[in-house]
PDB file of C-alpha atoms and ligand atoms in Angstrom:
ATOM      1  CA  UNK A  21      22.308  11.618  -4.438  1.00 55.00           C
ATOM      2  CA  UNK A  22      20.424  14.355  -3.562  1.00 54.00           C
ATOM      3  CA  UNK A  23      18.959  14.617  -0.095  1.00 50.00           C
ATOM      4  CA  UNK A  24      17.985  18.262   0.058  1.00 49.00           C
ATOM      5  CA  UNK A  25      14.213  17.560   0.362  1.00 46.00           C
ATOM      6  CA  UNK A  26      13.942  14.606   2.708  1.00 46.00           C
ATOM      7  CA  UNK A  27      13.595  16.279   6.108  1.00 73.00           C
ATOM      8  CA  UNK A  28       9.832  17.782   4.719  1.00 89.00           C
ATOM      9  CA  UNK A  29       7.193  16.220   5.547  1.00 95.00           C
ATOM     10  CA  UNK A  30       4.765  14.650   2.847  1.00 97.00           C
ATOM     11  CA  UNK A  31       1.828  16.309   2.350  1.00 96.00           C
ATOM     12  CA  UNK A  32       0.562  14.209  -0.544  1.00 97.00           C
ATOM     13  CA  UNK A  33      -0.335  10.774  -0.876  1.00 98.00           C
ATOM     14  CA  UNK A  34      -0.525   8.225  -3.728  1.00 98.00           C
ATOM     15  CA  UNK A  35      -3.108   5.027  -4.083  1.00 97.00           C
ATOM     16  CA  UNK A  36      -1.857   3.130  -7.396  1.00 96.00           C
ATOM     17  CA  UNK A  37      -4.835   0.884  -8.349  1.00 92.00           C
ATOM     18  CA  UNK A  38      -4.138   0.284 -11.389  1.00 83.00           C
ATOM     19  CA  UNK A  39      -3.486  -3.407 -11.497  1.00 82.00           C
ATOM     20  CA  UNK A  40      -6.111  -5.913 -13.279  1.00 78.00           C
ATOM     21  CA  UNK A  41      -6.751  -8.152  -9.974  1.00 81.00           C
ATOM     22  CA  UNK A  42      -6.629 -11.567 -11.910  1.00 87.00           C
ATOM     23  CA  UNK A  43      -6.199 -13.786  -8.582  1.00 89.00           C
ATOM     24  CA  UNK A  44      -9.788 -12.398  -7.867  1.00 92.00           C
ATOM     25  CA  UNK A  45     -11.675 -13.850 -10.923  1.00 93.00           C
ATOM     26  CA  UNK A  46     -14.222 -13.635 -10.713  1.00 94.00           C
ATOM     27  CA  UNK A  47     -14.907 -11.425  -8.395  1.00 90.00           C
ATOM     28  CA  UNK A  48     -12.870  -8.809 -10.033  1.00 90.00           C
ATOM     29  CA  UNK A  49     -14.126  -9.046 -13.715  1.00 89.00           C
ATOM     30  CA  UNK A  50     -16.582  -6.267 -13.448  1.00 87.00           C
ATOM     31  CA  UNK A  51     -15.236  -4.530 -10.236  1.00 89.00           C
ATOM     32  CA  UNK A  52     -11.936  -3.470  -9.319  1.00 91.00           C
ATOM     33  CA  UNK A  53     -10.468  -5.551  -6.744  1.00 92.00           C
ATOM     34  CA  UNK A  54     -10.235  -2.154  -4.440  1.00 93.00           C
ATOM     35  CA  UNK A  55     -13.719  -1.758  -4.489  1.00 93.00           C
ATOM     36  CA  UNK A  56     -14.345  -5.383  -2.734  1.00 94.00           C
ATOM     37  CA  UNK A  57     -15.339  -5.479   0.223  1.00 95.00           C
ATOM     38  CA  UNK A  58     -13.653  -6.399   3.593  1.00 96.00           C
ATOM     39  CA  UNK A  59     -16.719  -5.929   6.609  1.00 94.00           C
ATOM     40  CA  UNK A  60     -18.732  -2.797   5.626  1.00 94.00           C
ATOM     41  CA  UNK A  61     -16.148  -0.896   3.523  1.00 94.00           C
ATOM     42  CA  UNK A  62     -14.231  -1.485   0.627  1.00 95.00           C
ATOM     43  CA  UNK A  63     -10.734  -1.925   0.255  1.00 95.00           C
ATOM     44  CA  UNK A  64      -9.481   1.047  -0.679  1.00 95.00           C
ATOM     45  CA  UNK A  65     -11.446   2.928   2.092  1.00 95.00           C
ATOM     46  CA  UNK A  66      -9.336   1.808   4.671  1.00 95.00           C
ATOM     47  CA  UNK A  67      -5.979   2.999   2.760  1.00 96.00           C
ATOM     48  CA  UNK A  68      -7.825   6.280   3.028  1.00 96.00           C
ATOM     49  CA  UNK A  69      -8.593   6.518   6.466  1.00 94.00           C
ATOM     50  CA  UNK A  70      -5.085   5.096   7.249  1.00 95.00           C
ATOM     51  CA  UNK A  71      -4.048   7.833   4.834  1.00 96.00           C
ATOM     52  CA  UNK A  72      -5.749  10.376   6.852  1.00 95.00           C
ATOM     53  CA  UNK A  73      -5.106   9.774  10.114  1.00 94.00           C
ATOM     54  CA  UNK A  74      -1.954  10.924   9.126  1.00 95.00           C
ATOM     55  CA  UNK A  75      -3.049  14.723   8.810  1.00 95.00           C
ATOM     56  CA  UNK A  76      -2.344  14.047   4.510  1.00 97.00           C
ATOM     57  CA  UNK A  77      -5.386  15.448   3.036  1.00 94.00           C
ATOM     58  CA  UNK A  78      -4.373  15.321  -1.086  1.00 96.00           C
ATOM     59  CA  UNK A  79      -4.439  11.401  -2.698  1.00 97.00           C
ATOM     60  CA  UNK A  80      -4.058  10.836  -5.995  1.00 96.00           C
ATOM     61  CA  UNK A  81      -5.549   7.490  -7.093  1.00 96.00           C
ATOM     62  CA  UNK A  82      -3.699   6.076 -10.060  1.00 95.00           C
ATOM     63  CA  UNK A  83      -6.651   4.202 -11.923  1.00 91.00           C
ATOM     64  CA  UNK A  84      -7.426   2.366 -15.276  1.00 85.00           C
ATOM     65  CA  UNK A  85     -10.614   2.530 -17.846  1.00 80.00           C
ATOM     66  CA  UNK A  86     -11.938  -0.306 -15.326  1.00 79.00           C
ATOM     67  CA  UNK A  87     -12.008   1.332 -12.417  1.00 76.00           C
ATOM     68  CA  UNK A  88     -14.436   4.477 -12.675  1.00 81.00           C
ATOM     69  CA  UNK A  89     -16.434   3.152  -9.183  1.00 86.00           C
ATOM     70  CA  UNK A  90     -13.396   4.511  -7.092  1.00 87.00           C
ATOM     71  CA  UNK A  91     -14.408   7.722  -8.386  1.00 86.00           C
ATOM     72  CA  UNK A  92     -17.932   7.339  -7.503  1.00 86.00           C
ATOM     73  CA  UNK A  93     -17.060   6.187  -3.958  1.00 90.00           C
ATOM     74  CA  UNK A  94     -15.251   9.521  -3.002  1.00 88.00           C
ATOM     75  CA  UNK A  95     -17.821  11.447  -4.706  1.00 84.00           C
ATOM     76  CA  UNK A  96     -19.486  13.303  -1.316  1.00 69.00           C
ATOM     77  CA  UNK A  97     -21.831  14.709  -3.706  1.00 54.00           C
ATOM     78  CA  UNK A  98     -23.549  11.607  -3.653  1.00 46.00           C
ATOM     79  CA  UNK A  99     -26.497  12.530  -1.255  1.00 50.00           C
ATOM     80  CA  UNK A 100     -27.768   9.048  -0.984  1.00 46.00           C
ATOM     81  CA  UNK A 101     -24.293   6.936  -0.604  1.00 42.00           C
ATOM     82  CA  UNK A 102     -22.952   9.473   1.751  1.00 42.00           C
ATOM     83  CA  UNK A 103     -24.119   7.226   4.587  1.00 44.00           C
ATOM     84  CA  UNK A 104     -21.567   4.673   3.679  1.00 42.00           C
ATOM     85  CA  UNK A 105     -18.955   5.564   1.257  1.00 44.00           C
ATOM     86  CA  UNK A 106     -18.205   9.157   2.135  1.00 48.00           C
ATOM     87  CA  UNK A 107     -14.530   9.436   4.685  1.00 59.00           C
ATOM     88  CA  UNK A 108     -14.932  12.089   7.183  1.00 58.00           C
ATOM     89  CA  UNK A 109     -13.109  14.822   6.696  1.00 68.00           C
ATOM     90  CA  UNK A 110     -11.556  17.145   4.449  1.00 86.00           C
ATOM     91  CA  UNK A 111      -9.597  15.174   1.893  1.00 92.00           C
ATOM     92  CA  UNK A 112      -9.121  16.265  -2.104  1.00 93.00           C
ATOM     93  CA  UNK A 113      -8.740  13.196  -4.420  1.00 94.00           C
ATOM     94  CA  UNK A 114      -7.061  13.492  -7.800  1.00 95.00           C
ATOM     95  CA  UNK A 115      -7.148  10.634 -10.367  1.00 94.00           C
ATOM     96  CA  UNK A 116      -5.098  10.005 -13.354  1.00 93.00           C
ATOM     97  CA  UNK A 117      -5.105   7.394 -15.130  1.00 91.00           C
ATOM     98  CA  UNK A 118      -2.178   4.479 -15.740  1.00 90.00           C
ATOM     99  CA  UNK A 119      -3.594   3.560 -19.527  1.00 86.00           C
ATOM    100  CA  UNK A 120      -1.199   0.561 -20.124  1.00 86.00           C
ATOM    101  CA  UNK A 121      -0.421  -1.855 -17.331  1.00 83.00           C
ATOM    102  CA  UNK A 122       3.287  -1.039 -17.485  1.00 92.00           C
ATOM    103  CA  UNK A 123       4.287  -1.819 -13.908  1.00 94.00           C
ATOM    104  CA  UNK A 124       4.158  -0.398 -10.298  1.00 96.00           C
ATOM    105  CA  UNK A 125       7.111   2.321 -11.259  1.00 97.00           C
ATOM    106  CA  UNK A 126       5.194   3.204 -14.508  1.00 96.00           C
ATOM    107  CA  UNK A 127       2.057   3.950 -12.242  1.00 96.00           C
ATOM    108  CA  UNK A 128       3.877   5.923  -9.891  1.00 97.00           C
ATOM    109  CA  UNK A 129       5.699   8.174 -12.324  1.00 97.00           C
ATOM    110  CA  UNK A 130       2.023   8.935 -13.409  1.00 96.00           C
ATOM    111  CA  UNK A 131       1.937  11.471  -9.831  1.00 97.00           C
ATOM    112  CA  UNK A 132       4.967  13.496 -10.782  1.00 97.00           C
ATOM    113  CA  UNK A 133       2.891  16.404 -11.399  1.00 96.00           C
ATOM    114  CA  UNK A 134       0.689  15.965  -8.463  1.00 97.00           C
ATOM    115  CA  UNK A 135       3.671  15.683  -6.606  1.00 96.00           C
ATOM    116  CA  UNK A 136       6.389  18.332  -7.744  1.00 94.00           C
ATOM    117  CA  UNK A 137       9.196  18.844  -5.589  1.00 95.00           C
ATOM    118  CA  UNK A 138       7.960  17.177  -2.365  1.00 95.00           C
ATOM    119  CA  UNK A 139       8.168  13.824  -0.408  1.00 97.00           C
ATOM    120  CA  UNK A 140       5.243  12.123  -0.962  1.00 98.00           C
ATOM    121  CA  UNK A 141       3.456   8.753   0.315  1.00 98.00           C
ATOM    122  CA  UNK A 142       2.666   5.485  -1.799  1.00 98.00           C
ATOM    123  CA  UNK A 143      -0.208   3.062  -0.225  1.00 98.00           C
ATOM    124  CA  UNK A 144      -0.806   0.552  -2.508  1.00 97.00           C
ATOM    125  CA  UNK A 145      -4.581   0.163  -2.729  1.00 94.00           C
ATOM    126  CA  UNK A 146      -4.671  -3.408  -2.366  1.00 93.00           C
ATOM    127  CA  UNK A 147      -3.143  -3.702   1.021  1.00 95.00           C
ATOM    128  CA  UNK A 148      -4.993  -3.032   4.374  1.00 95.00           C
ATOM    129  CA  UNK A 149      -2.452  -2.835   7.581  1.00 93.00           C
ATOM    130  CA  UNK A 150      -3.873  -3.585  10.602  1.00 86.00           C
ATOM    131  CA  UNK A 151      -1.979  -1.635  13.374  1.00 82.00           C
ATOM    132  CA  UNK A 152      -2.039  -1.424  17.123  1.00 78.00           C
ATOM    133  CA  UNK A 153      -4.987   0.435  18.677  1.00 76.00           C
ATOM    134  CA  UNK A 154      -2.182   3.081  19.581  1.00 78.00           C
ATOM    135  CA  UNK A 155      -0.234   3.561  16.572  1.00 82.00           C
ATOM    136  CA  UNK A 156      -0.398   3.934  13.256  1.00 91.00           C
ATOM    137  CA  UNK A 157       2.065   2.495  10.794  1.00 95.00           C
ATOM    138  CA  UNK A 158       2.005   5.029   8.233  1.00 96.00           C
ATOM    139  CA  UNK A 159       2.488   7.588  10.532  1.00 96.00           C
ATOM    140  CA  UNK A 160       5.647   5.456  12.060  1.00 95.00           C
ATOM    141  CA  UNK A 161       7.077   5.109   8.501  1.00 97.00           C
ATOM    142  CA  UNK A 162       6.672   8.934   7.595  1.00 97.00           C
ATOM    143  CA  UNK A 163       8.764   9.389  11.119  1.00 96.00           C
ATOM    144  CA  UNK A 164      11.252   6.684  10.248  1.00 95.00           C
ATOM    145  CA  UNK A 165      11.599   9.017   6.743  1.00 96.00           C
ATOM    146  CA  UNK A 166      12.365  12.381   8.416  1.00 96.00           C
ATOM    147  CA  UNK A 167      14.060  10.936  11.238  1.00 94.00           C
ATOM    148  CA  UNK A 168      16.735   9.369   9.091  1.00 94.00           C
ATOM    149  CA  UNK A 169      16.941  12.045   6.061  1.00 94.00           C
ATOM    150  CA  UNK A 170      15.563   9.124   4.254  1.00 96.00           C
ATOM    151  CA  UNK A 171      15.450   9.223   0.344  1.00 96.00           C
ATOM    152  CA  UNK A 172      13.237   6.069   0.803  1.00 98.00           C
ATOM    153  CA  UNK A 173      11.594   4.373   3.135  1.00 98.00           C
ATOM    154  CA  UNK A 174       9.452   0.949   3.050  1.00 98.00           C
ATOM    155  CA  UNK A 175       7.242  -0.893   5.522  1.00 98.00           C
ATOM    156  CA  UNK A 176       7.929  -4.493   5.624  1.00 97.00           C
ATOM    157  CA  UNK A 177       6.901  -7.945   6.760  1.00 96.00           C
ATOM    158  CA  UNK A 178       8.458 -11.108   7.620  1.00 95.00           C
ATOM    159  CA  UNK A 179       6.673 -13.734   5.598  1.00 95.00           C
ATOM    160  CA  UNK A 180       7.363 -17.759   5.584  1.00 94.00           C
ATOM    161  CA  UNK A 181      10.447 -18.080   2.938  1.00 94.00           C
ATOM    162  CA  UNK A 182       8.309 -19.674   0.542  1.00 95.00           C
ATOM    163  CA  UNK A 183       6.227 -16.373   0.138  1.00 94.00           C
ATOM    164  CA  UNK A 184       9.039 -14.657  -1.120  1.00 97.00           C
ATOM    165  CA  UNK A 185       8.690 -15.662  -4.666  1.00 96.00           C
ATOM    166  CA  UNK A 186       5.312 -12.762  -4.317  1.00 93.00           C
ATOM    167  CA  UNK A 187       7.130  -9.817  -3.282  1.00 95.00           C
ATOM    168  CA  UNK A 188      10.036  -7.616  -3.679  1.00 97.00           C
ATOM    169  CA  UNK A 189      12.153  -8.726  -0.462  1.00 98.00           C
ATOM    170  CA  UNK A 190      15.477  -6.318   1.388  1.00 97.00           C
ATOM    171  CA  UNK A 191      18.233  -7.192   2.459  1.00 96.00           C
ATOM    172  CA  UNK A 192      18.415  -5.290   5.933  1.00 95.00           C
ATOM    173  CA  UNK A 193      21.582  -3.940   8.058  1.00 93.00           C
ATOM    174  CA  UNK A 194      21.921  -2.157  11.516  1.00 78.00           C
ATOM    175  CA  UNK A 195      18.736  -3.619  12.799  1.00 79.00           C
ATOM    176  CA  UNK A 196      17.545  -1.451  15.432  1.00 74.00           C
ATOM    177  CA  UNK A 197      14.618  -1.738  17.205  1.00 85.00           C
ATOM    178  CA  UNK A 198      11.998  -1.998  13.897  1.00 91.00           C
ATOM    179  CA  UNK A 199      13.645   0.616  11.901  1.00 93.00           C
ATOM    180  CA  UNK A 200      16.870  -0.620   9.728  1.00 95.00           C
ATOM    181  CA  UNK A 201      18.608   0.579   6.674  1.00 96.00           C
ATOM    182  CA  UNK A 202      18.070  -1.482   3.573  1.00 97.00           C
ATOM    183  CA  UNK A 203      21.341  -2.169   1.519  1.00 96.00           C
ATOM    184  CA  UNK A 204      19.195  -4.254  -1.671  1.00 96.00           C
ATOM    185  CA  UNK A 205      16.058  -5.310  -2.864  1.00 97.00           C
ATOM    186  CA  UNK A 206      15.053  -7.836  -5.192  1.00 97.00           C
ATOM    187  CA  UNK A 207      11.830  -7.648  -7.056  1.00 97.00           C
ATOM    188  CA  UNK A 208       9.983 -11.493  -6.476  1.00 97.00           C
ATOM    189  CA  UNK A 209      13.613 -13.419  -6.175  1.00 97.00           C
ATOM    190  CA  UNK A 210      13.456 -17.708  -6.276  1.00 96.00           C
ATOM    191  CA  UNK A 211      13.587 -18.929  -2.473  1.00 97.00           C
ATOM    192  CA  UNK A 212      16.929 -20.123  -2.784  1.00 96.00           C
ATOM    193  CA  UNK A 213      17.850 -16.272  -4.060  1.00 95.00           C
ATOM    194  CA  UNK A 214      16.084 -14.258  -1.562  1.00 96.00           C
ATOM    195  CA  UNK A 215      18.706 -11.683   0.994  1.00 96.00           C
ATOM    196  CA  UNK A 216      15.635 -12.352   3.707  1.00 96.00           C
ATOM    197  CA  UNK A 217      12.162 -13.068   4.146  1.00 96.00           C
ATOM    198  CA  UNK A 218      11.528  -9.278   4.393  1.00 97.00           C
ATOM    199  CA  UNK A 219       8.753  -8.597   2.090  1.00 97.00           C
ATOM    200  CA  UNK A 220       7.775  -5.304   0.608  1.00 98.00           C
ATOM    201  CA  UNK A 221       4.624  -4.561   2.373  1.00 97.00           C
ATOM    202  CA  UNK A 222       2.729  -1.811   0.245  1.00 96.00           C
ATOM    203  CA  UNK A 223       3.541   1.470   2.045  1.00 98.00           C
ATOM    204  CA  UNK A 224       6.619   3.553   0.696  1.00 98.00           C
ATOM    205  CA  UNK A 225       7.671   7.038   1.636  1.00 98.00           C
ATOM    206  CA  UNK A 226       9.504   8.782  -1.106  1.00 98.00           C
ATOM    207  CA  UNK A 227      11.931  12.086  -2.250  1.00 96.00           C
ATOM    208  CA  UNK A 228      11.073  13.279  -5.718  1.00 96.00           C
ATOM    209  CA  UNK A 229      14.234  12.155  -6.662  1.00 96.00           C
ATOM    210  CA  UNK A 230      12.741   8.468  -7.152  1.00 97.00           C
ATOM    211  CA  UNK A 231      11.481  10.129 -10.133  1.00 98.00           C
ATOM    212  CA  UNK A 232      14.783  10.283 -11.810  1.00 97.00           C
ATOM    213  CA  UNK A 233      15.390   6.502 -11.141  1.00 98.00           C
ATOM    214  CA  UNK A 234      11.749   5.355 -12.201  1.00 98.00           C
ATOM    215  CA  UNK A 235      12.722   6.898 -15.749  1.00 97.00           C
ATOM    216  CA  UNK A 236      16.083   5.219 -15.423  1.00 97.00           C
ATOM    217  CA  UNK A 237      14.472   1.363 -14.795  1.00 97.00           C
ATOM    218  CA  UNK A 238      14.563  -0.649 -17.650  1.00 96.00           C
ATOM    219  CA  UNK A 239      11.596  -3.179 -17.012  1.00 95.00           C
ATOM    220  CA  UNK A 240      12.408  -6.498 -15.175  1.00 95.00           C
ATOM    221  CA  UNK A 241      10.318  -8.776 -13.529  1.00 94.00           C
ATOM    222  CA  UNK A 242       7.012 -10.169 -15.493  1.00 92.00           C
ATOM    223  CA  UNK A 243       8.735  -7.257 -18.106  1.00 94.00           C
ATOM    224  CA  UNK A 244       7.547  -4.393 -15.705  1.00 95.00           C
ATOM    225  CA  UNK A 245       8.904  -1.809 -14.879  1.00 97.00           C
ATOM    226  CA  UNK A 246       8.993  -2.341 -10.961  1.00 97.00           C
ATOM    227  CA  UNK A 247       9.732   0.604  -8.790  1.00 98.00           C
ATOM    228  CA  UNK A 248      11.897  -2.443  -6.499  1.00 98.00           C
ATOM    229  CA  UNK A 249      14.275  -2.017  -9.556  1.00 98.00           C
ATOM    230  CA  UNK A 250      14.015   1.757  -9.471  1.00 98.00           C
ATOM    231  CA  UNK A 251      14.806   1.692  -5.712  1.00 98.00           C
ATOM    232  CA  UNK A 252      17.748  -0.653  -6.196  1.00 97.00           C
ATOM    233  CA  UNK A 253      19.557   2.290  -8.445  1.00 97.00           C
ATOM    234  CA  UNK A 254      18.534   5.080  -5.719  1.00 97.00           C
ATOM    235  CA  UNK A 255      20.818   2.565  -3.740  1.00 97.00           C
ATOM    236  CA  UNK A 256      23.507   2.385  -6.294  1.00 96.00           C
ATOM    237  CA  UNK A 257      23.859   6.255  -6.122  1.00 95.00           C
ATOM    238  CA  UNK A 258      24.158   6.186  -2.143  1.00 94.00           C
ATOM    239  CA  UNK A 259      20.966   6.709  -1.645  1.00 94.00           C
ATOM    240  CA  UNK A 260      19.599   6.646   1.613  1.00 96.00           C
ATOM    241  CA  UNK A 261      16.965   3.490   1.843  1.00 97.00           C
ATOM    242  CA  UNK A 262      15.422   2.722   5.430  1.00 97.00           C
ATOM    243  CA  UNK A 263      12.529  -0.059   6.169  1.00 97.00           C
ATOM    244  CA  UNK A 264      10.480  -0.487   8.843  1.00 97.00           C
ATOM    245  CA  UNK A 265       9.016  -3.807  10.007  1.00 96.00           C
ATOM    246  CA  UNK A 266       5.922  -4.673  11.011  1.00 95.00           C
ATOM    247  CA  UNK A 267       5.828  -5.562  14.729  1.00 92.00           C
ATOM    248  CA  UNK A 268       4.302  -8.929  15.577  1.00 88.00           C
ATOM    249  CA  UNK A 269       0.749  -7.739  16.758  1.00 87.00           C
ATOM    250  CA  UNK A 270       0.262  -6.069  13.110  1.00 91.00           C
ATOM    251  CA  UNK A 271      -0.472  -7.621  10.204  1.00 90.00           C
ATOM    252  CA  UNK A 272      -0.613  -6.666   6.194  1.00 94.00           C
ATOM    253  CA  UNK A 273      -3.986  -8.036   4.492  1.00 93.00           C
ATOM    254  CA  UNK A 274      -2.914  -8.233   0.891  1.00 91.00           C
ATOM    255  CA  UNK A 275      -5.918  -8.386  -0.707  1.00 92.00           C
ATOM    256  CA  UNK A 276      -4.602  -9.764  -4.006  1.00 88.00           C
ATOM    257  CA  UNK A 277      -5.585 -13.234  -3.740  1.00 90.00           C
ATOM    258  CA  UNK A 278      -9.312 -15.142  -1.920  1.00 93.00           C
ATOM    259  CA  UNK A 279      -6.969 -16.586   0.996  1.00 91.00           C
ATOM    260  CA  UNK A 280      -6.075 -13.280   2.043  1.00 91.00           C
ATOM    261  CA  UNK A 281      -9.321 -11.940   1.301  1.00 94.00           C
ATOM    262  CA  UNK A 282     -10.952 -14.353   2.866  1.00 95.00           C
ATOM    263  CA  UNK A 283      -9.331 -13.646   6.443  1.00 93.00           C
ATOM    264  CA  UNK A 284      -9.539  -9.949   6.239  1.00 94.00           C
ATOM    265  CA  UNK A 285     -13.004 -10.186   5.453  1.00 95.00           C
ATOM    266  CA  UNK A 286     -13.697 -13.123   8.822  1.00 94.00           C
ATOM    267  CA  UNK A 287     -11.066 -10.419  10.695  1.00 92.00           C
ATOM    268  CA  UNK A 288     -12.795  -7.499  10.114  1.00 92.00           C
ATOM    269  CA  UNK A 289     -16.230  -9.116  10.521  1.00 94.00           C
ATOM    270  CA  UNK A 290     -15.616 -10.268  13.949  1.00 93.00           C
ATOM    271  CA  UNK A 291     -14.313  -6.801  15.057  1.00 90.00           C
ATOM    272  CA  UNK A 292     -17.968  -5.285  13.917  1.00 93.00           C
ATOM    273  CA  UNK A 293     -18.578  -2.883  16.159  1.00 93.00           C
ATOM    274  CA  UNK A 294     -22.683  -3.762  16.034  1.00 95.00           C
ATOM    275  CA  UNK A 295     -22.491  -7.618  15.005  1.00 95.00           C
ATOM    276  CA  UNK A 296     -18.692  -8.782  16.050  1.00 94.00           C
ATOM    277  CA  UNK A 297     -19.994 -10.568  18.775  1.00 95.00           C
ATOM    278  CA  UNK A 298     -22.936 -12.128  17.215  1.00 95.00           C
ATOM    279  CA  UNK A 299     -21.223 -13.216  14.363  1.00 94.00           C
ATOM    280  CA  UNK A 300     -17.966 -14.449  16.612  1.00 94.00           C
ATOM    281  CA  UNK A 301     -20.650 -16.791  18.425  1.00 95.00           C
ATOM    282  CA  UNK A 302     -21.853 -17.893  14.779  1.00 94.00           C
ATOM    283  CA  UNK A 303     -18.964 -18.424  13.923  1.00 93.00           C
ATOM    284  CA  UNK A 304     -17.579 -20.888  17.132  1.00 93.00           C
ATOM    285  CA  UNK A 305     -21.181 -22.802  16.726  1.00 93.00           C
ATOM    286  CA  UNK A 306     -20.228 -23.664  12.750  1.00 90.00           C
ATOM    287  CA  UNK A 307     -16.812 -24.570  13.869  1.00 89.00           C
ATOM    288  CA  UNK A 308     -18.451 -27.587  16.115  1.00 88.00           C
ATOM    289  CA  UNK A 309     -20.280 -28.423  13.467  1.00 71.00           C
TER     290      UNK A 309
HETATM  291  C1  G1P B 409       3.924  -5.223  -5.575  1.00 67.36           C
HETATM  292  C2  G1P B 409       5.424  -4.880  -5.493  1.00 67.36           C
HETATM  293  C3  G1P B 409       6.128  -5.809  -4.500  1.00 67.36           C
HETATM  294  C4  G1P B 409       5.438  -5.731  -3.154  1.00 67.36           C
HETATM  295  C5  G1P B 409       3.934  -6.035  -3.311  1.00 67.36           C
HETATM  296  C6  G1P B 409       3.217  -5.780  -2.007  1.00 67.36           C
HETATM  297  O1  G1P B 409       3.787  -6.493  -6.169  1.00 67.36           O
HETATM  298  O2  G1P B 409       5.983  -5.001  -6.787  1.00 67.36           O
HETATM  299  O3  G1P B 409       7.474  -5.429  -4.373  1.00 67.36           O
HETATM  300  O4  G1P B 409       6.029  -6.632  -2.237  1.00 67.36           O
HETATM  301  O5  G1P B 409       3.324  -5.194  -4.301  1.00 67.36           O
HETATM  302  O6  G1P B 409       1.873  -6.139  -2.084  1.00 67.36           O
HETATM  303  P1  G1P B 409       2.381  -7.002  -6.813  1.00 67.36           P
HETATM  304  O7  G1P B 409       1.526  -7.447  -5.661  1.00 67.36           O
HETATM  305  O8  G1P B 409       1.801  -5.859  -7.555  1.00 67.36           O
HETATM  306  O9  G1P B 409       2.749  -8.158  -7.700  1.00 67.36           O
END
């Protein structure tokens, strides 16, 4: 495999948000689910800023026919929204659009043009990650990338072994420190066949070359066409995978189903920099309830 490119840095990001959000019914039947709200920003807002704190200032946002309010959101032209919705900063958005729900793969081989013949970032746009006040995960993960002349590199979490059934899990080697290379990944395995409880945690770092393997993957899992699958062949053809873990003060909100909503919403609430407090003493007094 080809490893010519991987010591560039990405300058381009990718936000698939493409996906119908059917654990949020109903809250998702008119809205997309990256457009709901966790504190006083949506979603996808804080993939953004995460996004930029990185210095990347080009995101393409893979979308569907239902999802025309992301557009609105990072339209600065918006005089009386700009308040609220606009991100500080200098960032260009791109959308294109993902027209048959096809699979995570199938919406990432939709930026192949945006990206041409450079690294680039996925954040799926459904996922908030909370780091440490002094880091910032993404930024870690584009490091762990160069560092290792990675062809791919994923962020993952340790979840409770039951939760692996939800997520495309790795089977790590050479742990070192957080940072390990990944010899396989399965795409939502039974408990009793998951490698780890390592799950895929919605940030990737990619060569172009994943391309090539995306139009290789025959669809597997729910009869998608994952981009775990398409990652699995990279490794076939000694390709150089590498994860990163979260560390145990960070935490993934997957905002894909009301219990995880639900907590990143409280979370974020509490941390309000005008009401937090307010609303954490609300909050003990309807606990002794
Ligand atoms: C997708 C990926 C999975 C990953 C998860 C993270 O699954 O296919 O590998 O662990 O995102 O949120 P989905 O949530 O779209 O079913």
């Amino acid at each position: 495999m080809n490893i010519h490119q991987t010591q560039q840095r990405p300058r381009k990001a990718v936000i698939p948000a493409a996906g119908f959000g059917t654990r949020l019914l109903p809250a998702t039947k008119s809205q997309p689910k990256e457009m709901l709200l966790v504190g006083r920003k949506p979603v996808i807002q804080y993939v953004v800023e995460e996004i930029q704190a990185t210095g990347i200032n080009k995101i393409l946002i893979v979308t569907n026919q239902k999802k025309r309010t992301l557009e609105d959101h990072f339209d600065s032209n918006l005089d009386h929204f700009s308040q609220t919705s606009e991100v500080d900063g200098d960032i260009e958005f791109f959308y294109t659009r993902q027209s048959h729900p096809k699979g995570l793969a199938d919406a990432i081989s939709k930026a192949e043009t945006f990206v041409g013949n450079e690294p680039f970032v996925v954040c799926l746009g459904d996922s908030i990650i909370q780091s440490k006040p002094t880091s910032n995960i993404l930024e870690n993960l584009i490091e762990t990338h160069m560092e290792n002349q990675a062809n791919v590199t994923v962020l993952f979490e340790e979840v409770a072994f039951e939760s692996v059934v939800k997520y495309g899990i790795g089977t790590p080697k050479f742990e070192k420190g957080l940072a390990f290379s990944v010899v396989g990944l399965v795409e939502k395995p039974s408990v009793d066949k998951a490698p780890s409880n390592l799950a895929v945690a919605a940030r990737y770092v990619f060569s172009p070359e994943i391309f090539d393997y995306i139009r290789q993957t025959k669809p597997g899992k729910n009869n998608e066409i994952q981009i775990t699958d398409s990652i699995q062949l990279a490794l076939k053809d000694q390709g150089r995978v590498f994860g990163l873990k979260l560390d145990h003060d960070e935490k993934r909100f997957d905002i894909g189903n009301y219990r995880a909503y639900f907590e990143a919403f409280f979370r974020f609430s509490l941390a309000d920099p005008e009401f937090g407090s307010e609303f954490r003493e609300y909050a003990t007094k309807m606990l002794e309830i």
